[in-house]
Amino acid sequence: MRPEDYLVELKNALDEYRFRDVRSLTDKIDPTEFQDKQIKIALRMIRGKRLFAELERAARRFAL
């Protein structure tokens, strides 16, 4: 999944309270394709909904 598509899908999932979809979306990404700005946006969106377990999981994935 491209970074742009991930950010759009992530925003939609969070806006629609489909919190279970956040993990499956994050599993579909290739973290090496993301720029720092895109990573910050994604993590900020997840943190905004207080999904701290998913935030930690996504942060670990991006750290690879």
Coordinates of N, CA, C and O in Angstrom, one line a residue:
M1 N 0.8 -1.2 0.0 CA 0.0 0.0 0.0 C 0.9 1.2 0.0 O 1.8 1.3 0.8
R2 N 0.6 2.1 -0.9 CA 1.4 3.4 -1.0 C 1.1 4.3 0.3 O 0.0 4.2 0.8
P3 N 2.1 5.1 0.6 CA 1.9 5.9 1.8 C 0.6 6.8 1.7 O -0.1 7.0 2.7
E4 N 0.4 7.4 0.5 CA -0.7 8.3 0.4 C -2.1 7.6 0.6 O -3.0 8.1 1.2
D5 N -2.1 6.3 0.0 CA -3.3 5.5 0.2 C -3.5 5.1 1.7 O -4.7 5.1 2.2
Y6 N -2.4 4.8 2.3 CA -2.5 4.4 3.7 C -3.1 5.6 4.6 O -3.9 5.4 5.4
L7 N -2.6 6.8 4.3 CA -3.0 7.9 5.1 C -4.5 8.2 4.9 O -5.2 8.5 5.9
V8 N -5.0 8.1 3.7 CA -6.4 8.3 3.4 C -7.2 7.2 4.1 O -8.2 7.5 4.7
E9 N -6.8 5.9 3.9 CA -7.6 4.8 4.5 C -7.5 4.9 6.0 O -8.5 4.6 6.7
L10 N -6.4 5.3 6.6 CA -6.3 5.4 8.0 C -7.2 6.5 8.6 O -7.9 6.3 9.5
K11 N -7.2 7.6 7.9 CA -8.1 8.7 8.3 C -9.6 8.3 8.2 O -10.3 8.6 9.2
N12 N -9.9 7.6 7.2 CA -11.3 7.2 7.0 C -11.7 6.2 8.1 O -12.8 6.3 8.7
A13 N -10.8 5.2 8.4 CA -11.1 4.3 9.5 C -11.2 5.0 10.8 O -12.1 4.6 11.6
L14 N -10.3 5.9 11.1 CA -10.4 6.6 12.4 C -11.7 7.5 12.5 O -12.3 7.5 13.5
D15 N -12.0 8.2 11.4 CA -13.1 9.1 11.4 C -14.4 8.3 11.6 O -15.4 8.8 12.1
E16 N -14.4 7.0 11.0 CA -15.6 6.2 11.1 C -15.6 5.2 12.3 O -16.4 4.3 12.4
Y17 N -14.7 5.4 13.2 CA -14.5 4.6 14.4 C -14.4 3.1 14.1 O -14.8 2.3 14.9
R18 N -13.7 2.8 13.0 CA -13.4 1.4 12.6 C -12.0 1.2 13.2 O -11.0 0.9 12.4
F19 N -11.8 1.2 14.5 CA -10.5 1.0 15.1 C -9.9 -0.3 14.9 O -8.7 -0.4 14.9
R20 N -10.7 -1.4 14.7 CA -10.1 -2.7 14.4 C -9.3 -2.7 13.0 O -8.5 -3.5 12.8
D21 N -9.7 -1.8 12.1 CA -9.1 -1.7 10.8 C -7.7 -1.1 10.8 O -7.0 -1.3 9.9
V22 N -7.4 -0.4 11.9 CA -6.1 0.3 12.0 C -5.0 -0.7 11.9 O -4.0 -0.5 11.2
R23 N -5.1 -1.7 12.7 CA -4.1 -2.8 12.7 C -3.9 -3.4 11.3 O -2.8 -3.6 10.8
S24 N -5.0 -3.8 10.7 CA -4.9 -4.5 9.4 C -4.3 -3.5 8.3 O -3.5 -3.9 7.5
L25 N -4.6 -2.3 8.4 CA -4.1 -1.3 7.5 C -2.6 -1.2 7.7 O -1.8 -1.1 6.7
T26 N -2.2 -1.1 8.9 CA -0.7 -0.9 9.3 C 0.1 -2.1 8.8 O 1.2 -2.0 8.4
D27 N -0.6 -3.3 8.9 CA 0.1 -4.5 8.5 C 0.4 -4.6 7.0 O 1.3 -5.3 6.5
K28 N -0.4 -3.8 6.2 CA -0.3 -3.8 4.7 C 0.8 -2.9 4.2 O 1.0 -2.9 3.0
I29 N 1.4 -2.1 5.0 CA 2.4 -1.1 4.5 C 3.8 -1.6 4.4 O 4.2 -2.5 5.1
D30 N 4.5 -0.9 3.6 CA 6.0 -1.1 3.5 C 6.6 0.2 4.1 O 6.6 1.2 3.5
P31 N 7.1 0.1 5.4 CA 7.5 1.3 6.1 C 8.7 2.0 5.4 O 8.9 3.2 5.6
T32 N 9.4 1.3 4.6 CA 10.6 2.0 3.9 C 10.1 3.0 2.8 O 10.9 3.8 2.4
E33 N 8.9 2.9 2.4 CA 8.4 3.9 1.4 C 7.9 5.2 2.0 O 7.7 6.2 1.3
F34 N 7.8 5.3 3.3 CA 7.3 6.5 4.0 C 8.4 7.5 4.2 O 9.5 7.2 4.6
Q35 N 8.0 8.8 4.1 CA 8.9 9.9 4.4 C 8.6 10.2 5.9 O 7.5 9.9 6.4
D36 N 9.5 10.9 6.5 CA 9.3 11.2 7.9 C 8.0 12.0 8.2 O 7.3 11.8 9.2
K37 N 7.7 12.9 7.3 CA 6.5 13.7 7.5 C 5.2 12.8 7.4 O 4.3 13.0 8.2
Q38 N 5.2 11.8 6.6 CA 4.1 10.9 6.5 C 4.0 10.1 7.7 O 2.9 9.8 8.2
I39 N 5.1 9.7 8.2 CA 5.1 8.9 9.5 C 4.5 9.7 10.6 O 3.7 9.2 11.4
K40 N 4.9 10.9 10.7 CA 4.5 11.8 11.8 C 3.0 12.0 11.7 O 2.2 12.0 12.7
I41 N 2.5 12.2 10.5 CA 1.0 12.4 10.3 C 0.3 11.2 10.7 O -0.7 11.3 11.4
A42 N 0.7 10.0 10.3 CA 0.0 8.7 10.7 C 0.0 8.5 12.2 O -1.1 8.2 12.8
L43 N 1.1 8.7 12.8 CA 1.2 8.5 14.3 C 0.4 9.5 15.0 O -0.3 9.2 16.0
R44 N 0.3 10.8 14.5 CA -0.5 11.8 15.1 C -2.0 11.5 15.0 O -2.7 11.7 16.0
M45 N -2.4 11.0 13.9 CA -3.8 10.6 13.7 C -4.2 9.5 14.7 O -5.2 9.5 15.3
I46 N -3.3 8.5 14.8 CA -3.6 7.4 15.7 C -3.6 7.8 17.2 O -4.5 7.5 18.0
R47 N -2.7 8.7 17.5 CA -2.6 9.2 18.9 C -3.8 10.1 19.2 O -4.3 10.1 20.3
G48 N -4.3 10.8 18.2 CA -5.5 11.7 18.4 C -6.7 10.9 18.9 O -7.6 11.4 19.6
K49 N -6.8 9.6 18.5 CA -7.9 8.8 18.9 C -7.6 8.0 20.1 O -8.4 7.2 20.6
R50 N -6.4 8.2 20.7 CA -6.0 7.6 21.9 C -5.9 6.1 21.8 O -6.2 5.3 22.8
L51 N -5.5 5.6 20.7 CA -5.3 4.2 20.5 C -3.8 3.8 20.7 O -3.0 3.6 19.8
F52 N -3.5 3.9 22.0 CA -2.1 3.8 22.4 C -1.4 2.5 22.0 O -0.2 2.5 21.6
A53 N -2.1 1.4 22.1 CA -1.5 0.1 21.7 C -1.2 0.1 20.2 O -0.2 -0.4 19.8
E54 N -2.2 0.6 19.4 CA -1.9 0.7 18.0 C -0.8 1.7 17.6 O -0.1 1.5 16.7
L55 N -0.8 2.8 18.4 CA 0.3 3.8 18.2 C 1.7 3.1 18.4 O 2.6 3.3 17.6
E56 N 1.8 2.4 19.5 CA 3.1 1.7 19.8 C 3.4 0.7 18.7 O 4.5 0.6 18.2
R57 N 2.4 0.0 18.3 CA 2.6 -1.0 17.2 C 3.1 -0.4 15.9 O 4.0 -0.8 15.3
A58 N 2.4 0.7 15.5 CA 2.7 1.4 14.3 C 4.1 2.0 14.4 O 4.9 2.0 13.4
A59 N 4.4 2.6 15.5 CA 5.7 3.2 15.7 C 6.8 2.2 15.6 O 7.9 2.5 15.0
R60 N 6.6 1.0 16.1 CA 7.6 -0.1 16.0 C 7.8 -0.5 14.6 O 8.9 -0.7 14.1
R61 N 6.7 -0.5 13.8 CA 6.8 -0.9 12.4 C 7.6 0.1 11.6 O 8.3 -0.3 10.8
F62 N 7.3 1.4 11.9 CA 8.0 2.4 11.2 C 9.5 2.5 11.6 O 10.3 3.0 10.8
A63 N 9.8 2.0 12.7 CA 11.2 2.1 13.2 C 12.1 1.1 12.5 O 13.3 1.2 12.6
L64 N 11.6 0.1 11.8 CA 12.3 -0.9 11.2 C 13.1 -0.4 10.0 O 13.0 0.4 9.3

